[in-house]
Amino acid sequence: MKTNSIIALILSISLFGLFGCADKYEVDYEAPVKIEFTGVDQNNRVSLEKGVAEYTATVKVQGEIMSFEIYQADSKTGIQGSLIEETARSFEDGTANYETTYKFTSLKENACITVVVLGTDGNTYQRKLLVEITPSVLFSDPDCGKDGEIVETASAYYGCYYATWLLGRTYMAADAMKYANEVDFSLGDIILPSGSEAVPALVSPAKRS
């Protein structure tokens, strides 16, 4: 019993020391330089509506900095690319609370940038921004097609358009199905009456088998 009491006392002292030192070694660090983007989510992403091909990003830097640069970045991996020369700024005596804008133009796919600043403390700080577009072409599950082909919908096409590529892809405008009886053609291999070899041709709905 005496041994158990001694062990309990040792454990109590150890636990007291452990929790008593927790606050002593806790790191409460706040970076002297902060980079923020306006109008983005918590992951620094912004999603554009369908058909929007431009976006102007507002970048705000809080803290003393010596230089400011924006780099291209891979939208999938985030790997930093080449410097966007016109964004580079150098401040000989340093500056605080710097703010600027950067415009994305002719967006056809997701785009990413990395903002890199050099603080007056000699440390480098960076933050990425991802701009996600809503594509004009949407891909369906392969099982949705007539023969397992992939269906692509693109409302960017003008007029009624509906076509099936034999054992390939199907393309159609967003409202094409209401014109299916008027415009509907396929590309397939057929044998003409004048020959014996199959040749690719546009096939009328009335001539399909």
PDB file of C-alpha atoms in Angstrom:
ATOM      1  CA  MET A   1       0.000   0.000   0.000  1.00  0.00           C
ATOM      2  CA  LYS A   2       2.891   2.326   0.857  1.00  0.00           C
ATOM      3  CA  THR A   3       4.455   1.616  -2.542  1.00  0.00           C
ATOM      4  CA  ASN A   4       1.195   2.508  -4.324  1.00  0.00           C
ATOM      5  CA  SER A   5       1.021   5.807  -2.433  1.00  0.00           C
ATOM      6  CA  ILE A   6       4.559   6.688  -3.488  1.00  0.00           C
ATOM      7  CA  ILE A   7       3.790   5.874  -7.149  1.00  0.00           C
ATOM      8  CA  ALA A   8       0.604   7.979  -7.021  1.00  0.00           C
ATOM      9  CA  LEU A   9       2.556  10.906  -5.551  1.00  0.00           C
ATOM     10  CA  ILE A  10       5.209  10.688  -8.285  1.00  0.00           C
ATOM     11  CA  LEU A  11       2.532  10.615 -11.012  1.00  0.00           C
ATOM     12  CA  SER A  12       0.782  13.632  -9.485  1.00  0.00           C
ATOM     13  CA  ILE A  13       4.019  15.625  -9.439  1.00  0.00           C
ATOM     14  CA  SER A  14       4.799  14.636 -13.043  1.00  0.00           C
ATOM     15  CA  LEU A  15       1.347  15.628 -14.327  1.00  0.00           C
ATOM     16  CA  PHE A  16       1.494  18.938 -12.459  1.00  0.00           C
ATOM     17  CA  GLY A  17       4.858  19.676 -14.030  1.00  0.00           C
ATOM     18  CA  LEU A  18       3.603  18.731 -17.486  1.00  0.00           C
ATOM     19  CA  PHE A  19       0.506  20.937 -17.425  1.00  0.00           C
ATOM     20  CA  GLY A  20       2.285  23.683 -15.528  1.00  0.00           C
ATOM     21  CA  CYS A  21       4.863  23.992 -18.303  1.00  0.00           C
ATOM     22  CA  ALA A  22       2.359  23.845 -21.162  1.00  0.00           C
ATOM     23  CA  ASP A  23       1.709  27.598 -21.173  1.00  0.00           C
ATOM     24  CA  LYS A  24       5.393  28.353 -20.715  1.00  0.00           C
ATOM     25  CA  TYR A  25       6.361  26.704 -24.012  1.00  0.00           C
ATOM     26  CA  GLU A  26       3.219  27.492 -26.010  1.00  0.00           C
ATOM     27  CA  VAL A  27       4.036  29.420 -29.205  1.00  0.00           C
ATOM     28  CA  ASP A  28       1.785  32.411 -29.788  1.00  0.00           C
ATOM     29  CA  TYR A  29       3.180  33.673 -33.110  1.00  0.00           C
ATOM     30  CA  GLU A  30       1.589  36.236 -35.369  1.00  0.00           C
ATOM     31  CA  ALA A  31       3.332  36.959 -38.655  1.00  0.00           C
ATOM     32  CA  PRO A  32       4.420  40.605 -38.979  1.00  0.00           C
ATOM     33  CA  VAL A  33       3.270  40.577 -42.613  1.00  0.00           C
ATOM     34  CA  LYS A  34      -0.177  39.474 -43.781  1.00  0.00           C
ATOM     35  CA  ILE A  35      -1.330  38.994 -47.379  1.00  0.00           C
ATOM     36  CA  GLU A  36      -5.061  39.011 -48.051  1.00  0.00           C
ATOM     37  CA  PHE A  37      -7.349  38.838 -51.095  1.00  0.00           C
ATOM     38  CA  THR A  38     -10.790  40.436 -51.069  1.00  0.00           C
ATOM     39  CA  GLY A  39     -13.890  38.510 -52.081  1.00  0.00           C
ATOM     40  CA  VAL A  40     -12.433  35.007 -51.737  1.00  0.00           C
ATOM     41  CA  ASP A  41     -13.310  32.010 -49.577  1.00  0.00           C
ATOM     42  CA  GLN A  42     -11.268  30.752 -46.638  1.00  0.00           C
ATOM     43  CA  ASN A  43      -9.034  28.802 -49.028  1.00  0.00           C
ATOM     44  CA  ASN A  44      -8.277  31.870 -51.165  1.00  0.00           C
ATOM     45  CA  ARG A  45     -10.443  30.665 -54.032  1.00  0.00           C
ATOM     46  CA  VAL A  46     -12.970  32.544 -56.123  1.00  0.00           C
ATOM     47  CA  SER A  47     -15.457  30.906 -58.494  1.00  0.00           C
ATOM     48  CA  LEU A  48     -16.664  32.740 -61.588  1.00  0.00           C
ATOM     49  CA  GLU A  49     -20.053  32.329 -63.196  1.00  0.00           C
ATOM     50  CA  LYS A  50     -20.427  30.667 -66.567  1.00  0.00           C
ATOM     51  CA  GLY A  51     -19.313  32.884 -69.430  1.00  0.00           C
ATOM     52  CA  VAL A  52     -17.191  35.197 -67.252  1.00  0.00           C
ATOM     53  CA  ALA A  53     -13.652  35.340 -68.647  1.00  0.00           C
ATOM     54  CA  GLU A  54     -12.166  38.178 -66.580  1.00  0.00           C
ATOM     55  CA  TYR A  55     -11.502  38.738 -62.901  1.00  0.00           C
ATOM     56  CA  THR A  56      -9.766  41.541 -61.027  1.00  0.00           C
ATOM     57  CA  ALA A  57      -8.100  40.470 -57.802  1.00  0.00           C
ATOM     58  CA  THR A  58      -7.487  42.974 -55.018  1.00  0.00           C
ATOM     59  CA  VAL A  59      -4.376  42.213 -52.973  1.00  0.00           C
ATOM     60  CA  LYS A  60      -3.803  43.788 -49.569  1.00  0.00           C
ATOM     61  CA  VAL A  61      -0.539  43.526 -47.646  1.00  0.00           C
ATOM     62  CA  GLN A  62      -0.392  44.541 -43.997  1.00  0.00           C
ATOM     63  CA  GLY A  63       3.056  45.066 -42.530  1.00  0.00           C
ATOM     64  CA  GLU A  64       6.399  46.565 -43.503  1.00  0.00           C
ATOM     65  CA  ILE A  65       7.735  45.182 -46.783  1.00  0.00           C
ATOM     66  CA  MET A  66      10.712  45.820 -49.070  1.00  0.00           C
ATOM     67  CA  SER A  67       9.367  44.252 -52.271  1.00  0.00           C
ATOM     68  CA  PHE A  68       6.197  42.904 -53.856  1.00  0.00           C
ATOM     69  CA  GLU A  69       5.861  40.403 -56.734  1.00  0.00           C
ATOM     70  CA  ILE A  70       3.188  38.258 -58.356  1.00  0.00           C
ATOM     71  CA  TYR A  71       4.073  34.970 -60.040  1.00  0.00           C
ATOM     72  CA  GLN A  72       2.126  32.652 -62.289  1.00  0.00           C
ATOM     73  CA  ALA A  73       1.317  29.333 -60.599  1.00  0.00           C
ATOM     74  CA  ASP A  74       0.039  25.946 -61.689  1.00  0.00           C
ATOM     75  CA  SER A  75      -3.705  25.800 -60.964  1.00  0.00           C
ATOM     76  CA  LYS A  76      -3.534  22.079 -60.109  1.00  0.00           C
ATOM     77  CA  THR A  77      -0.302  21.742 -58.150  1.00  0.00           C
ATOM     78  CA  GLY A  78       0.234  25.312 -56.976  1.00  0.00           C
ATOM     79  CA  ILE A  79       3.856  25.168 -58.139  1.00  0.00           C
ATOM     80  CA  GLN A  80       5.227  28.673 -58.619  1.00  0.00           C
ATOM     81  CA  GLY A  81       5.971  29.685 -62.192  1.00  0.00           C
ATOM     82  CA  SER A  82       7.402  32.759 -63.880  1.00  0.00           C
ATOM     83  CA  LEU A  83       7.348  36.296 -62.533  1.00  0.00           C
ATOM     84  CA  ILE A  84       4.710  38.651 -63.928  1.00  0.00           C
ATOM     85  CA  GLU A  85       7.144  41.482 -64.604  1.00  0.00           C
ATOM     86  CA  GLU A  86       4.691  44.384 -64.466  1.00  0.00           C
ATOM     87  CA  THR A  87       3.680  43.495 -60.906  1.00  0.00           C
ATOM     88  CA  ALA A  88       7.174  43.762 -59.407  1.00  0.00           C
ATOM     89  CA  ARG A  89       7.672  46.625 -56.953  1.00  0.00           C
ATOM     90  CA  SER A  90      10.715  47.508 -54.848  1.00  0.00           C
ATOM     91  CA  PHE A  91      10.660  49.863 -51.860  1.00  0.00           C
ATOM     92  CA  GLU A  92      14.107  51.113 -50.860  1.00  0.00           C
ATOM     93  CA  ASP A  93      12.996  52.444 -47.497  1.00  0.00           C
ATOM     94  CA  GLY A  94      10.188  49.943 -47.048  1.00  0.00           C
ATOM     95  CA  THR A  95       6.454  50.551 -47.125  1.00  0.00           C
ATOM     96  CA  ALA A  96       3.461  49.507 -45.067  1.00  0.00           C
ATOM     97  CA  ASN A  97      -0.079  48.420 -45.922  1.00  0.00           C
ATOM     98  CA  TYR A  98       0.500  48.060 -49.652  1.00  0.00           C
ATOM     99  CA  GLU A  99      -2.545  47.435 -51.863  1.00  0.00           C
ATOM    100  CA  THR A 100      -2.832  46.693 -55.578  1.00  0.00           C
ATOM    101  CA  THR A 101      -4.947  44.856 -58.149  1.00  0.00           C
ATOM    102  CA  TYR A 102      -4.216  42.199 -60.729  1.00  0.00           C
ATOM    103  CA  LYS A 103      -6.516  41.420 -63.660  1.00  0.00           C
ATOM    104  CA  PHE A 104      -7.036  37.943 -65.108  1.00  0.00           C
ATOM    105  CA  THR A 105      -8.149  38.148 -68.746  1.00  0.00           C
ATOM    106  CA  SER A 106      -9.323  35.718 -71.443  1.00  0.00           C
ATOM    107  CA  LEU A 107      -9.845  32.940 -68.911  1.00  0.00           C
ATOM    108  CA  LYS A 108     -10.507  29.587 -70.559  1.00  0.00           C
ATOM    109  CA  GLU A 109      -9.360  27.442 -67.646  1.00  0.00           C
ATOM    110  CA  ASN A 110      -8.633  27.794 -63.946  1.00  0.00           C
ATOM    111  CA  ALA A 111      -5.825  30.208 -63.108  1.00  0.00           C
ATOM    112  CA  CYS A 112      -3.561  30.623 -60.102  1.00  0.00           C
ATOM    113  CA  ILE A 113      -1.089  33.231 -58.901  1.00  0.00           C
ATOM    114  CA  THR A 114       1.358  33.460 -56.012  1.00  0.00           C
ATOM    115  CA  VAL A 115       1.930  36.771 -54.255  1.00  0.00           C
ATOM    116  CA  VAL A 116       5.440  37.002 -52.794  1.00  0.00           C
ATOM    117  CA  VAL A 117       6.639  39.817 -50.536  1.00  0.00           C
ATOM    118  CA  LEU A 118       9.912  40.465 -48.725  1.00  0.00           C
ATOM    119  CA  GLY A 119       9.433  41.840 -45.233  1.00  0.00           C
ATOM    120  CA  THR A 120      11.733  44.401 -43.639  1.00  0.00           C
ATOM    121  CA  ASP A 121      12.665  41.628 -41.223  1.00  0.00           C
ATOM    122  CA  GLY A 122      14.373  39.796 -44.102  1.00  0.00           C
ATOM    123  CA  ASN A 123      11.778  37.020 -44.304  1.00  0.00           C
ATOM    124  CA  THR A 124       9.728  36.126 -47.385  1.00  0.00           C
ATOM    125  CA  TYR A 125       5.956  35.751 -47.164  1.00  0.00           C
ATOM    126  CA  GLN A 126       3.655  34.380 -49.829  1.00  0.00           C
ATOM    127  CA  ARG A 127       0.034  33.466 -50.522  1.00  0.00           C
ATOM    128  CA  LYS A 128      -1.739  31.879 -53.468  1.00  0.00           C
ATOM    129  CA  LEU A 129      -5.006  32.794 -55.180  1.00  0.00           C
ATOM    130  CA  LEU A 130      -7.006  30.339 -57.303  1.00  0.00           C
ATOM    131  CA  VAL A 131      -9.592  31.554 -59.807  1.00  0.00           C
ATOM    132  CA  GLU A 132     -12.015  28.814 -60.875  1.00  0.00           C
ATOM    133  CA  ILE A 133     -14.094  29.228 -64.010  1.00  0.00           C
ATOM    134  CA  THR A 134     -17.382  27.525 -64.832  1.00  0.00           C
ATOM    135  CA  PRO A 135     -16.654  25.718 -68.111  1.00  0.00           C
ATOM    136  CA  SER A 136     -18.938  26.059 -71.122  1.00  0.00           C
ATOM    137  CA  VAL A 137     -18.483  22.372 -71.837  1.00  0.00           C
ATOM    138  CA  LEU A 138     -19.735  19.901 -69.262  1.00  0.00           C
ATOM    139  CA  PHE A 139     -18.871  16.209 -69.477  1.00  0.00           C
ATOM    140  CA  SER A 140     -21.419  13.580 -68.522  1.00  0.00           C
ATOM    141  CA  ASP A 141     -20.930  10.080 -67.258  1.00  0.00           C
ATOM    142  CA  PRO A 142     -19.996   7.826 -70.228  1.00  0.00           C
ATOM    143  CA  ASP A 143     -23.049   5.657 -69.505  1.00  0.00           C
ATOM    144  CA  CYS A 144     -25.357   8.553 -70.412  1.00  0.00           C
ATOM    145  CA  GLY A 145     -24.589   8.330 -74.130  1.00  0.00           C
ATOM    146  CA  LYS A 146     -26.446   6.187 -76.638  1.00  0.00           C
ATOM    147  CA  ASP A 147     -23.659   3.636 -76.939  1.00  0.00           C
ATOM    148  CA  GLY A 148     -21.619   4.609 -73.913  1.00  0.00           C
ATOM    149  CA  GLU A 149     -20.182   7.724 -75.549  1.00  0.00           C
ATOM    150  CA  ILE A 150     -19.364  10.856 -73.590  1.00  0.00           C
ATOM    151  CA  VAL A 151     -21.936  13.638 -73.832  1.00  0.00           C
ATOM    152  CA  GLU A 152     -20.640  17.201 -73.961  1.00  0.00           C
ATOM    153  CA  THR A 153     -22.992  20.142 -73.548  1.00  0.00           C
ATOM    154  CA  ALA A 154     -21.876  23.564 -74.723  1.00  0.00           C
ATOM    155  CA  SER A 155     -24.304  26.462 -74.617  1.00  0.00           C
ATOM    156  CA  ALA A 156     -21.675  28.628 -76.276  1.00  0.00           C
ATOM    157  CA  TYR A 157     -22.734  27.114 -79.599  1.00  0.00           C
ATOM    158  CA  TYR A 158     -25.214  29.266 -81.495  1.00  0.00           C
ATOM    159  CA  GLY A 159     -28.348  27.837 -83.061  1.00  0.00           C
ATOM    160  CA  CYS A 160     -29.524  24.282 -82.815  1.00  0.00           C
ATOM    161  CA  TYR A 161     -26.754  21.745 -82.945  1.00  0.00           C
ATOM    162  CA  TYR A 162     -26.893  18.056 -82.227  1.00  0.00           C
ATOM    163  CA  ALA A 163     -24.492  15.469 -83.549  1.00  0.00           C
ATOM    164  CA  THR A 164     -23.355  11.993 -82.623  1.00  0.00           C
ATOM    165  CA  TRP A 165     -19.884  10.734 -83.362  1.00  0.00           C
ATOM    166  CA  LEU A 166     -20.154   6.982 -83.781  1.00  0.00           C
ATOM    167  CA  LEU A 167     -18.687   5.285 -80.686  1.00  0.00           C
ATOM    168  CA  GLY A 168     -17.212   8.640 -79.705  1.00  0.00           C
ATOM    169  CA  ARG A 169     -18.656  11.798 -78.267  1.00  0.00           C
ATOM    170  CA  THR A 170     -21.987  13.539 -78.531  1.00  0.00           C
ATOM    171  CA  TYR A 171     -22.114  17.314 -78.783  1.00  0.00           C
ATOM    172  CA  MET A 172     -25.222  19.395 -78.311  1.00  0.00           C
ATOM    173  CA  ALA A 173     -26.351  22.878 -77.418  1.00  0.00           C
ATOM    174  CA  ALA A 174     -28.181  23.429 -74.147  1.00  0.00           C
ATOM    175  CA  ASP A 175     -31.578  23.570 -75.891  1.00  0.00           C
ATOM    176  CA  ALA A 176     -30.739  21.299 -78.804  1.00  0.00           C
ATOM    177  CA  MET A 177     -33.088  18.474 -77.858  1.00  0.00           C
ATOM    178  CA  LYS A 178     -36.175  20.453 -78.849  1.00  0.00           C
ATOM    179  CA  TYR A 179     -34.729  20.606 -82.374  1.00  0.00           C
ATOM    180  CA  ALA A 180     -33.868  16.902 -82.531  1.00  0.00           C
ATOM    181  CA  ASN A 181     -36.340  16.212 -85.338  1.00  0.00           C
ATOM    182  CA  GLU A 182     -35.078  19.108 -87.432  1.00  0.00           C
ATOM    183  CA  VAL A 183     -31.343  18.722 -86.977  1.00  0.00           C
ATOM    184  CA  ASP A 184     -29.885  15.336 -86.163  1.00  0.00           C
ATOM    185  CA  PHE A 185     -27.022  13.711 -88.000  1.00  0.00           C
ATOM    186  CA  SER A 186     -24.406  11.073 -87.281  1.00  0.00           C
ATOM    187  CA  LEU A 187     -20.990  10.261 -88.619  1.00  0.00           C
ATOM    188  CA  GLY A 188     -20.604   6.555 -89.187  1.00  0.00           C
ATOM    189  CA  ASP A 189     -19.194   3.961 -91.550  1.00  0.00           C
ATOM    190  CA  ILE A 190     -21.577   2.961 -94.331  1.00  0.00           C
ATOM    191  CA  ILE A 191     -21.309   0.926 -97.516  1.00  0.00           C
ATOM    192  CA  LEU A 192     -22.400   2.825-100.594  1.00  0.00           C
ATOM    193  CA  PRO A 193     -24.345   1.024-103.348  1.00  0.00           C
ATOM    194  CA  SER A 194     -21.476   1.748-105.733  1.00  0.00           C
ATOM    195  CA  GLY A 195     -18.820   0.014-103.624  1.00  0.00           C
ATOM    196  CA  SER A 196     -18.060  -2.699-101.113  1.00  0.00           C
ATOM    197  CA  GLU A 197     -15.797  -0.855 -98.665  1.00  0.00           C
ATOM    198  CA  ALA A 198     -17.184   0.991 -95.666  1.00  0.00           C
ATOM    199  CA  VAL A 199     -16.585   4.736 -95.795  1.00  0.00           C
ATOM    200  CA  PRO A 200     -17.255   7.466 -93.217  1.00  0.00           C
ATOM    201  CA  ALA A 201     -20.290   9.594 -93.987  1.00  0.00           C
ATOM    202  CA  LEU A 202     -22.944  11.776 -92.415  1.00  0.00           C
ATOM    203  CA  VAL A 203     -26.010   9.618 -91.925  1.00  0.00           C
ATOM    204  CA  SER A 204     -29.569  10.976 -92.046  1.00  0.00           C
ATOM    205  CA  PRO A 205     -31.866   9.787 -89.223  1.00  0.00           C
ATOM    206  CA  ALA A 206     -34.145   8.221 -91.845  1.00  0.00           C
ATOM    207  CA  LYS A 207     -31.291   6.101 -93.201  1.00  0.00           C
ATOM    208  CA  ARG A 208     -29.988   4.748 -89.922  1.00  0.00           C
ATOM    209  CA  SER A 209     -30.187   1.077 -89.105  1.00  0.00           C
TER     210      SER A 209
END
